[in-house]
Tab-separated table of C-alpha atoms and ligand atoms in Angstrom:
chain	number	residue	atom	x	y	z
A	17	UNK	CA	-15.634	-35.405	-16.307
A	18	UNK	CA	-14.364	-31.929	-15.760
A	19	UNK	CA	-16.302	-28.872	-14.722
A	20	UNK	CA	-16.455	-25.820	-16.960
A	21	UNK	CA	-17.528	-22.401	-15.800
A	22	UNK	CA	-20.133	-20.594	-17.908
A	23	UNK	CA	-18.206	-17.712	-19.485
A	24	UNK	CA	-21.293	-16.229	-21.153
A	25	UNK	CA	-23.235	-16.096	-17.891
A	26	UNK	CA	-20.290	-14.550	-16.046
A	27	UNK	CA	-19.918	-11.927	-18.766
A	28	UNK	CA	-23.580	-10.959	-18.597
A	29	UNK	CA	-23.376	-10.651	-14.778
A	30	UNK	CA	-20.267	-8.452	-15.033
A	31	UNK	CA	-21.959	-6.309	-17.691
A	32	UNK	CA	-25.072	-5.856	-15.519
A	33	UNK	CA	-23.003	-4.952	-12.473
A	34	UNK	CA	-20.985	-2.470	-14.564
A	35	UNK	CA	-24.194	-0.495	-15.208
A	36	UNK	CA	-24.562	0.302	-11.507
A	37	UNK	CA	-22.886	3.661	-10.896
A	38	UNK	CA	-21.955	4.069	-14.587
A	39	UNK	CA	-21.972	7.503	-16.180
A	40	UNK	CA	-21.173	8.162	-19.832
A	41	UNK	CA	-17.583	9.392	-20.110
A	42	UNK	CA	-16.994	9.094	-16.347
A	43	UNK	CA	-16.666	5.345	-15.809
A	44	UNK	CA	-18.144	3.644	-12.761
A	45	UNK	CA	-18.443	5.320	-9.378
A	46	UNK	CA	-19.580	3.088	-6.531
A	47	UNK	CA	-18.031	4.593	-3.436
A	48	UNK	CA	-18.247	2.358	-0.379
A	49	UNK	CA	-21.664	2.493	1.398
A	50	UNK	CA	-23.131	4.797	-1.279
A	51	UNK	CA	-26.532	4.176	-2.854
A	52	UNK	CA	-24.801	2.615	-5.875
A	53	UNK	CA	-22.643	0.379	-3.676
A	54	UNK	CA	-25.724	-0.835	-1.783
A	55	UNK	CA	-27.463	-1.498	-5.089
A	56	UNK	CA	-24.447	-3.515	-6.284
A	57	UNK	CA	-24.515	-5.587	-3.086
A	58	UNK	CA	-28.242	-6.228	-3.517
A	59	UNK	CA	-27.708	-7.338	-7.109
A	60	UNK	CA	-24.918	-9.725	-6.127
A	61	UNK	CA	-26.985	-11.087	-3.204
A	62	UNK	CA	-29.635	-12.059	-5.772
A	63	UNK	CA	-26.999	-13.783	-7.930
A	64	UNK	CA	-25.670	-15.607	-4.862
A	65	UNK	CA	-29.151	-16.944	-4.049
A	66	UNK	CA	-29.673	-18.002	-7.668
A	67	UNK	CA	-26.356	-19.834	-7.461
A	68	UNK	CA	-27.608	-21.776	-4.455
A	69	UNK	CA	-25.733	-19.906	-1.714
A	70	UNK	CA	-27.177	-18.899	1.651
A	71	UNK	CA	-26.824	-15.150	1.912
A	72	UNK	CA	-26.063	-13.041	4.977
A	73	UNK	CA	-24.223	-9.892	6.015
A	74	UNK	CA	-21.718	-9.902	8.846
A	75	UNK	CA	-21.498	-6.951	11.306
A	76	UNK	CA	-18.955	-5.167	9.053
A	77	UNK	CA	-21.375	-5.338	6.082
A	78	UNK	CA	-19.344	-7.989	4.318
A	79	UNK	CA	-21.766	-9.847	2.060
A	80	UNK	CA	-21.383	-13.603	2.521
A	81	UNK	CA	-22.792	-16.397	0.368
A	82	UNK	CA	-22.314	-19.833	1.846
A	83	UNK	CA	-22.882	-23.397	0.732
A	84	UNK	CA	-22.787	-26.391	3.096
A	85	UNK	CA	-22.354	-29.473	0.947
A	86	UNK	CA	-21.874	-32.095	3.601
A	87	UNK	CA	-24.746	-31.218	5.901
A	88	UNK	CA	-28.099	-32.778	5.264
A	89	UNK	CA	-30.991	-30.335	5.630
A	90	UNK	CA	-31.823	-31.577	9.171
A	91	UNK	CA	-28.190	-31.286	10.258
A	92	UNK	CA	-28.057	-27.766	8.953
A	93	UNK	CA	-31.043	-26.735	11.077
A	94	UNK	CA	-29.517	-28.490	14.070
A	95	UNK	CA	-26.227	-26.703	13.483
A	96	UNK	CA	-27.913	-23.295	13.221
A	97	UNK	CA	-29.925	-23.975	16.390
A	98	UNK	CA	-26.988	-25.265	18.427
A	99	UNK	CA	-24.548	-22.554	17.345
A	100	UNK	CA	-27.116	-19.787	17.753
A	101	UNK	CA	-25.545	-18.238	14.673
A	102	UNK	CA	-28.490	-18.182	12.325
A	103	UNK	CA	-27.666	-14.689	11.039
A	104	UNK	CA	-24.186	-15.342	9.783
A	105	UNK	CA	-21.960	-18.381	9.995
A	106	UNK	CA	-19.281	-17.342	12.428
A	107	UNK	CA	-18.599	-20.938	13.406
A	108	UNK	CA	-18.101	-23.410	10.616
A	109	UNK	CA	-18.680	-27.106	10.597
A	110	UNK	CA	-15.431	-27.592	8.687
A	111	UNK	CA	-12.997	-24.979	7.470
A	112	UNK	CA	-14.461	-23.544	4.265
A	113	UNK	CA	-12.931	-22.661	0.948
A	114	UNK	CA	-13.377	-18.925	0.835
A	115	UNK	CA	-13.276	-16.808	-2.321
A	116	UNK	CA	-13.919	-13.120	-2.613
A	117	UNK	CA	-13.045	-9.545	-3.436
A	118	UNK	CA	-14.960	-6.243	-3.408
A	119	UNK	CA	-17.764	-4.393	-5.213
A	120	UNK	CA	-16.938	-0.773	-4.375
A	121	UNK	CA	-14.859	1.320	-6.777
A	122	UNK	CA	-12.701	4.432	-6.742
A	123	UNK	CA	-14.317	7.582	-8.202
A	124	UNK	CA	-14.558	7.051	-11.981
A	125	UNK	CA	-13.211	3.507	-11.863
A	126	UNK	CA	-13.550	0.574	-14.231
A	127	UNK	CA	-15.657	-2.579	-14.530
A	128	UNK	CA	-13.269	-5.304	-13.290
A	129	UNK	CA	-11.373	-4.155	-10.185
A	130	UNK	CA	-12.958	-6.207	-7.393
A	131	UNK	CA	-16.066	-7.077	-9.411
A	132	UNK	CA	-14.238	-9.899	-11.214
A	133	UNK	CA	-13.167	-11.549	-7.959
A	134	UNK	CA	-16.683	-11.529	-6.525
A	135	UNK	CA	-18.651	-12.526	-9.635
A	136	UNK	CA	-15.950	-15.023	-10.671
A	137	UNK	CA	-16.331	-16.648	-7.246
A	138	UNK	CA	-20.146	-16.718	-7.556
A	139	UNK	CA	-19.733	-18.365	-10.989
A	140	UNK	CA	-17.360	-20.973	-9.521
A	141	UNK	CA	-19.811	-21.777	-6.713
A	142	UNK	CA	-22.750	-21.944	-9.118
A	143	UNK	CA	-20.837	-24.268	-11.459
A	144	UNK	CA	-20.016	-26.623	-8.587
A	145	UNK	CA	-23.536	-26.587	-7.152
A	146	UNK	CA	-25.534	-26.913	-10.382
A	147	UNK	CA	-23.413	-29.828	-11.533
A	148	UNK	CA	-24.151	-31.648	-8.290
A	149	UNK	CA	-20.462	-31.800	-7.499
A	150	UNK	CA	-19.806	-32.981	-3.992
A	151	UNK	CA	-17.090	-31.264	-1.969
A	152	UNK	CA	-15.747	-32.141	1.442
A	153	UNK	CA	-15.755	-28.515	2.484
A	154	UNK	CA	-18.230	-25.657	2.590
A	155	UNK	CA	-17.797	-22.823	0.107
A	156	UNK	CA	-17.990	-19.158	0.970
A	157	UNK	CA	-18.097	-16.225	-1.406
A	158	UNK	CA	-17.444	-12.836	0.187
A	159	UNK	CA	-17.941	-9.332	-1.178
A	160	UNK	CA	-15.838	-7.326	1.275
A	161	UNK	CA	-17.070	-3.926	2.385
A	162	UNK	CA	-15.135	-0.773	1.572
A	163	UNK	CA	-11.983	-2.059	-0.085
A	164	UNK	CA	-11.126	1.219	-1.777
A	165	UNK	CA	-11.074	3.132	1.489
A	166	UNK	CA	-13.792	5.754	1.403
A	167	UNK	CA	-14.449	7.175	4.921
A	168	UNK	CA	-11.721	4.891	6.319
A	169	UNK	CA	-8.458	3.223	5.372
A	170	UNK	CA	-8.564	0.751	2.459
A	171	UNK	CA	-9.526	-2.941	2.712
A	172	UNK	CA	-11.777	-2.070	5.663
A	173	UNK	CA	-14.153	-5.061	5.559
A	174	UNK	CA	-11.392	-7.659	5.338
A	175	UNK	CA	-9.492	-5.906	8.135
A	176	UNK	CA	-12.580	-6.232	10.320
A	177	UNK	CA	-12.806	-9.924	9.420
A	178	UNK	CA	-9.111	-10.454	10.181
A	179	UNK	CA	-9.361	-8.487	13.419
A	180	UNK	CA	-6.778	-5.975	12.251
A	181	UNK	CA	-8.714	-2.696	12.193
A	182	UNK	CA	-6.490	0.294	12.851
A	183	UNK	CA	-6.873	2.282	16.041
A	184	UNK	CA	-8.084	5.355	14.122
A	185	UNK	CA	-10.821	3.275	12.507
A	186	UNK	CA	-11.895	1.874	15.884
A	187	UNK	CA	-12.165	5.447	17.142
A	188	UNK	CA	-14.288	6.466	14.141
A	189	UNK	CA	-16.629	3.524	14.732
A	190	UNK	CA	-17.117	4.551	18.369
A	191	UNK	CA	-17.956	8.120	17.358
A	192	UNK	CA	-21.558	8.198	16.141
A	193	UNK	CA	-20.976	11.550	14.473
A	194	UNK	CA	-18.167	10.267	12.231
A	195	UNK	CA	-19.068	9.684	8.578
A	196	UNK	CA	-17.974	6.052	8.889
A	197	UNK	CA	-20.228	5.349	11.880
A	198	UNK	CA	-23.129	7.113	10.161
A	199	UNK	CA	-22.634	4.981	7.050
A	200	UNK	CA	-23.127	1.870	9.220
A	201	UNK	CA	-26.147	3.361	10.990
A	202	UNK	CA	-27.669	4.138	7.575
A	203	UNK	CA	-27.280	0.478	6.642
A	204	UNK	CA	-29.110	-0.478	9.823
A	205	UNK	CA	-25.937	-1.804	11.428
A	206	UNK	CA	-24.373	-0.858	14.761
A	207	UNK	CA	-20.919	0.631	14.042
A	208	UNK	CA	-19.700	-0.455	17.485
A	209	UNK	CA	-20.303	-4.093	16.494
A	210	UNK	CA	-18.161	-3.910	13.337
A	211	UNK	CA	-15.095	-5.437	15.095
A	212	UNK	CA	-17.167	-8.506	16.018
A	213	UNK	CA	-16.997	-9.509	12.337
A	214	UNK	CA	-13.648	-11.065	13.247
A	215	UNK	CA	-13.456	-14.717	12.206
A	216	UNK	CA	-11.632	-17.580	13.891
A	217	UNK	CA	-8.477	-18.875	12.308
A	218	UNK	CA	-10.221	-22.205	11.714
A	219	UNK	CA	-12.978	-20.781	9.542
A	220	UNK	CA	-11.146	-21.211	6.243
A	221	UNK	CA	-9.026	-23.950	4.681
A	222	UNK	CA	-7.952	-21.395	2.093
A	223	UNK	CA	-8.779	-17.948	0.770
A	224	UNK	CA	-8.596	-17.391	-2.994
A	225	UNK	CA	-8.936	-14.056	-4.763
A	226	UNK	CA	-9.137	-13.569	-8.505
A	227	UNK	CA	-8.205	-10.012	-9.498
A	228	UNK	CA	-7.047	-7.978	-12.459
A	229	UNK	CA	-3.315	-7.270	-12.377
A	230	UNK	CA	-3.688	-3.458	-12.587
A	231	UNK	CA	-0.189	-3.329	-14.106
A	232	UNK	CA	1.230	-4.346	-17.494
A	233	UNK	CA	3.612	-7.182	-16.627
A	234	UNK	CA	1.412	-10.084	-17.799
A	235	UNK	CA	0.380	-8.264	-20.980
A	236	UNK	CA	4.034	-7.494	-21.728
A	237	UNK	CA	4.966	-11.157	-21.318
A	238	UNK	CA	1.907	-12.393	-23.221
A	239	UNK	CA	1.035	-14.671	-20.290
A	240	UNK	CA	-2.633	-14.952	-19.249
A	241	UNK	CA	-2.320	-15.982	-15.577
A	242	UNK	CA	-0.240	-14.532	-12.757
A	243	UNK	CA	0.222	-16.476	-9.538
A	244	UNK	CA	0.722	-13.848	-6.870
A	245	UNK	CA	3.724	-14.468	-4.603
A	246	UNK	CA	2.817	-11.775	-2.161
A	247	UNK	CA	1.715	-8.229	-1.644
A	248	UNK	CA	4.541	-5.744	-1.422
A	249	UNK	CA	5.442	-3.925	1.774
A	250	UNK	CA	5.545	-0.147	1.711
A	251	UNK	CA	7.800	2.341	3.486
A	252	UNK	CA	7.168	6.050	3.187
A	253	UNK	CA	9.547	8.796	4.266
A	254	UNK	CA	9.517	12.515	4.531
A	255	UNK	CA	13.051	13.705	3.959
A	256	UNK	CA	14.213	17.205	4.804
A	257	UNK	CA	17.349	18.471	3.076
A	258	UNK	CA	19.041	21.534	4.531
A	259	UNK	CA	21.075	24.121	2.663
A	260	UNK	CA	21.676	27.821	2.926
A	261	UNK	CA	19.363	30.330	1.285
A	262	UNK	CA	20.943	33.302	-0.377
A	263	UNK	CA	20.783	35.787	-3.236
A	264	UNK	CA	20.603	33.910	-6.555
A	265	UNK	CA	22.560	36.640	-8.298
A	266	UNK	CA	25.124	37.777	-5.782
A	267	UNK	CA	26.248	34.372	-4.407
A	268	UNK	CA	29.060	32.796	-6.515
A	269	UNK	CA	28.501	29.170	-7.559
A	270	UNK	CA	31.546	27.980	-5.624
A	271	UNK	CA	30.332	28.816	-2.153
A	272	UNK	CA	26.685	27.710	-2.440
A	273	UNK	CA	24.834	25.268	-0.241
A	274	UNK	CA	21.851	24.738	-2.517
A	275	UNK	CA	19.368	22.398	-0.807
A	276	UNK	CA	17.616	21.549	-4.080
A	277	UNK	CA	20.842	20.512	-5.810
A	278	UNK	CA	21.589	18.222	-2.865
A	279	UNK	CA	18.025	16.900	-2.961
A	280	UNK	CA	18.289	16.267	-6.716
A	281	UNK	CA	21.322	14.056	-6.116
A	282	UNK	CA	19.355	12.203	-3.480
A	283	UNK	CA	16.458	11.637	-5.894
A	284	UNK	CA	18.840	10.108	-8.449
A	285	UNK	CA	20.448	8.011	-5.743
A	286	UNK	CA	17.073	6.612	-4.610
A	287	UNK	CA	16.218	5.699	-8.199
A	288	UNK	CA	19.575	3.989	-8.726
A	289	UNK	CA	19.380	2.145	-5.426
A	290	UNK	CA	15.954	0.712	-6.326
A	291	UNK	CA	17.352	-0.529	-9.673
A	292	UNK	CA	20.257	-2.197	-7.890
A	293	UNK	CA	17.814	-4.476	-6.039
A	294	UNK	CA	16.406	-5.739	-9.356
A	295	UNK	CA	12.775	-6.452	-10.331
A	296	UNK	CA	10.307	-6.543	-7.460
A	297	UNK	CA	11.610	-3.411	-5.750
A	298	UNK	CA	10.461	0.071	-6.712
A	299	UNK	CA	11.145	3.476	-5.235
A	300	UNK	CA	9.613	6.822	-6.069
A	301	UNK	CA	10.050	10.400	-4.995
A	302	UNK	CA	6.540	11.641	-5.645
A	303	UNK	CA	6.692	15.108	-4.225
A	304	UNK	CA	9.327	17.743	-3.797
A	305	UNK	CA	9.017	21.176	-2.286
A	306	UNK	CA	11.752	23.811	-2.286
A	307	UNK	CA	11.692	26.760	0.097
A	308	UNK	CA	11.390	29.634	-0.047
A	309	UNK	CA	10.575	28.854	-3.715
A	310	UNK	CA	11.454	31.889	-5.801
A	311	UNK	CA	13.401	32.626	-9.008
A	312	UNK	CA	15.964	34.716	-7.247
A	313	UNK	CA	16.585	32.825	-4.001
A	314	UNK	CA	18.859	29.782	-3.570
A	315	UNK	CA	16.706	27.074	-1.944
A	316	UNK	CA	17.579	26.796	1.730
A	317	UNK	CA	15.306	23.876	2.531
A	318	UNK	CA	13.731	21.019	0.550
A	319	UNK	CA	11.114	18.469	1.548
A	320	UNK	CA	10.913	15.156	-0.342
A	321	UNK	CA	8.258	12.462	-0.137
A	322	UNK	CA	9.884	9.133	-0.894
A	323	UNK	CA	8.258	5.707	-1.093
A	324	UNK	CA	9.849	2.253	-1.363
A	325	UNK	CA	7.929	-0.958	-2.136
A	326	UNK	CA	9.218	-4.507	-2.125
A	327	UNK	CA	8.103	-8.086	-1.546
A	328	UNK	CA	11.189	-8.659	0.551
A	329	UNK	CA	11.326	-7.321	4.094
A	330	UNK	CA	15.127	-7.399	4.187
A	331	UNK	CA	15.287	-5.250	1.041
A	332	UNK	CA	13.024	-2.692	2.699
A	333	UNK	CA	15.221	-2.688	5.783
A	334	UNK	CA	18.458	-2.410	3.779
A	335	UNK	CA	16.957	0.398	1.731
A	336	UNK	CA	15.952	2.218	4.895
A	337	UNK	CA	19.434	1.826	6.412
A	338	UNK	CA	20.877	3.189	3.150
A	339	UNK	CA	18.544	6.199	3.265
A	340	UNK	CA	19.503	6.976	6.853
A	341	UNK	CA	23.194	6.861	5.898
A	342	UNK	CA	22.604	8.931	2.789
A	343	UNK	CA	20.597	11.626	4.579
A	344	UNK	CA	23.066	11.917	7.452
A	345	UNK	CA	24.696	15.326	7.371
A	346	UNK	CA	22.222	16.495	4.693
A	347	UNK	CA	19.127	16.832	6.837
A	348	UNK	CA	16.590	14.573	8.492
A	349	UNK	CA	14.482	11.530	7.653
A	350	UNK	CA	11.078	10.780	9.196
A	351	UNK	CA	9.236	7.490	8.686
A	352	UNK	CA	5.630	8.170	7.651
A	353	UNK	CA	4.489	4.583	7.019
A	354	UNK	CA	5.871	1.089	7.572
A	355	UNK	CA	3.752	-1.700	6.126
A	356	UNK	CA	5.394	-5.107	5.894
A	357	UNK	CA	5.090	-7.350	2.839
A	358	UNK	CA	2.530	-10.151	3.042
A	359	UNK	CA	3.517	-13.464	1.481
A	360	UNK	CA	0.880	-15.658	-0.113
A	361	UNK	CA	0.640	-19.238	1.177
A	362	UNK	CA	3.002	-21.642	-0.616
A	363	UNK	CA	0.598	-24.571	-0.556
A	364	UNK	CA	-2.213	-22.441	-2.011
A	365	UNK	CA	0.172	-21.094	-4.676
A	366	UNK	CA	1.011	-24.728	-5.443
A	367	UNK	CA	-2.678	-25.544	-5.934
A	368	UNK	CA	-3.087	-22.608	-8.330
A	369	UNK	CA	0.009	-23.720	-10.214
A	370	UNK	CA	-1.301	-27.288	-10.445
A	371	UNK	CA	-4.614	-25.880	-11.712
A	372	UNK	CA	-2.804	-23.934	-14.458
A	373	UNK	CA	-0.833	-27.003	-15.431
A	374	UNK	CA	-3.930	-29.210	-15.551
A	375	UNK	CA	-5.539	-26.615	-17.849
A	376	UNK	CA	-2.299	-26.219	-19.850
A	377	UNK	CA	-2.339	-22.498	-19.245
A	378	UNK	CA	0.837	-20.419	-19.280
A	379	UNK	CA	1.454	-18.788	-15.922
A	380	UNK	CA	3.987	-16.636	-14.151
A	381	UNK	CA	4.838	-15.800	-10.538
A	382	UNK	CA	4.174	-12.128	-9.923
A	383	UNK	CA	4.224	-9.713	-6.967
A	384	UNK	CA	1.260	-7.471	-6.272
A	385	UNK	CA	2.253	-3.835	-6.053
A	386	UNK	CA	-1.221	-2.854	-4.848
A	387	UNK	CA	-3.009	-3.797	-1.635
A	388	UNK	CA	-5.880	-6.308	-1.710
A	389	UNK	CA	-8.300	-7.972	0.715
A	390	UNK	CA	-6.087	-11.063	0.420
A	391	UNK	CA	-3.341	-9.347	2.434
A	392	UNK	CA	-5.650	-9.155	5.464
A	393	UNK	CA	-7.174	-12.584	4.905
A	394	UNK	CA	-3.637	-14.017	4.930
A	395	UNK	CA	-3.652	-13.406	8.701
A	396	UNK	CA	-6.618	-15.744	9.263
A	397	UNK	CA	-6.356	-18.193	6.349
A	398	UNK	CA	-3.796	-19.620	3.921
A	399	UNK	CA	-4.292	-17.108	1.104
A	400	UNK	CA	-3.608	-17.037	-2.617
A	401	UNK	CA	-4.324	-14.674	-5.508
A	402	UNK	CA	-4.764	-15.179	-9.231
A	403	UNK	CA	-4.081	-12.254	-11.588
A	404	UNK	CA	-5.357	-11.806	-15.131
A	405	UNK	CA	-3.910	-9.194	-17.527
A	406	UNK	CA	-5.056	-5.579	-17.552
A	407	UNK	CA	-5.049	-4.046	-21.004
A	408	UNK	CA	-2.189	-1.490	-21.189
A	409	UNK	CA	-1.850	-1.972	-17.428
A	410	UNK	CA	-4.676	0.486	-16.801
A	411	UNK	CA	-6.843	0.350	-13.675
A	412	UNK	CA	-8.728	2.773	-11.386
A	413	UNK	CA	-9.751	4.587	-14.586
A	414	UNK	CA	-12.779	4.233	-16.883
A	415	UNK	CA	-10.550	2.616	-19.571
A	416	UNK	CA	-9.754	-0.323	-17.269
A	417	UNK	CA	-10.197	-3.457	-19.375
A	418	UNK	CA	-9.555	-7.186	-19.335
A	419	UNK	CA	-10.366	-9.359	-22.370
A	420	UNK	CA	-13.334	-11.719	-21.916
A	421	UNK	CA	-11.111	-14.620	-22.871
A	422	UNK	CA	-8.900	-13.826	-19.857
A	423	UNK	CA	-11.911	-13.302	-17.593
A	424	UNK	CA	-13.146	-16.795	-18.460
A	425	UNK	CA	-9.718	-18.376	-18.184
A	426	UNK	CA	-8.969	-16.750	-14.816
A	427	UNK	CA	-12.308	-17.938	-13.445
A	428	UNK	CA	-11.675	-21.465	-14.738
A	429	UNK	CA	-8.307	-21.402	-12.931
A	430	UNK	CA	-10.138	-20.199	-9.794
A	431	UNK	CA	-12.523	-23.170	-10.095
A	432	UNK	CA	-9.706	-25.698	-10.591
A	433	UNK	CA	-7.732	-24.183	-7.697
A	434	UNK	CA	-10.792	-24.376	-5.493
A	435	UNK	CA	-11.298	-28.056	-6.376
A	436	UNK	CA	-7.593	-28.727	-5.785
A	437	UNK	CA	-7.819	-27.232	-2.277
A	438	UNK	CA	-11.053	-29.145	-1.616
A	439	UNK	CA	-9.588	-32.485	-2.554
A	440	UNK	CA	-6.483	-31.888	-0.482
A	441	UNK	CA	-6.805	-32.885	3.163
B	530	ZN	ZN1	-9.414	-4.291	-6.087
């Protein structure tokens, strides 16, 4: 016998959730910790209980639904009493299979970013529980707090759980006047305790996140499932290009040192360099500012904001070395951000692949160009992600859409992957 998720039920849950924070013509706005976000968490807590999960919040306001299949009722009480962790299950009996994503949105976002990963996971848990399926491991479904980064950097809740909060965020939590600390106080939580949401490395056998692709690769290929290889690393640079300002009429072309012309060549070079690395590496100059910035003055100084993303650390390093060489003699290069790529776990990817094959579903390895909670969870658990297609590649906009057929299929793959991890010792 094989288990089938209930696609109709999942759809109705996603449709109900999509009403929270919805405004006609303006999509869904559920900024982290807002009234709408709290309402969404309350709604999902109800669904978790209906599914048969034990619901709690950790100190970072991550909503956790947990199911202990192997413990008899008496053992469960004994465990809670002996661990003293009745509020939230910091210590696990056995490493759990953890699934999750987030419920908050960007301003005027869509109905699937994050929501699919949480409600898909609740559906998977409910399917397992209501069919009386026995697993060797506990299940946990997590709705991570503040993934989209309002009042703090993005993926805040999963960073707290992984113990990787940034120093600036720690400072904000200590300062009771900061908007972030006040958001926690409003929820009845002590902001200073947020870092204690950190989990042990042994808490999870695997972390699985179902998410919309937010790009158009899968749609372009006509393939319904993406198995995420990793989350790209990002390097950001502010580049200053020097020249010599002068009269735009009186200075002959031959003797000019036009900073913008030099910068333009650099922009083309960055684009070409990214192409030379092949698919999986992208580079963008997203902002350019010429000074003094007038019709009749040759630009003497230009500032460029350049960003490089790749799954491969060596590519990022080679690109950076190339930029340093290229900028030498032209001006200066300052590193604004260095975020390394995060690889997904090979064994977990293998389980997702096996799940796709068992279901005879076409699948494709794919990098994630956007950050997700999975990149933090990868530090405390073997992590994997499943992508489903985004129509026209649109996300973070009201038009964000994924076909119901793909929603159901992705969730079925999540279920099979979860069972594959559970049966694997
Ligand atoms: Zn998301």
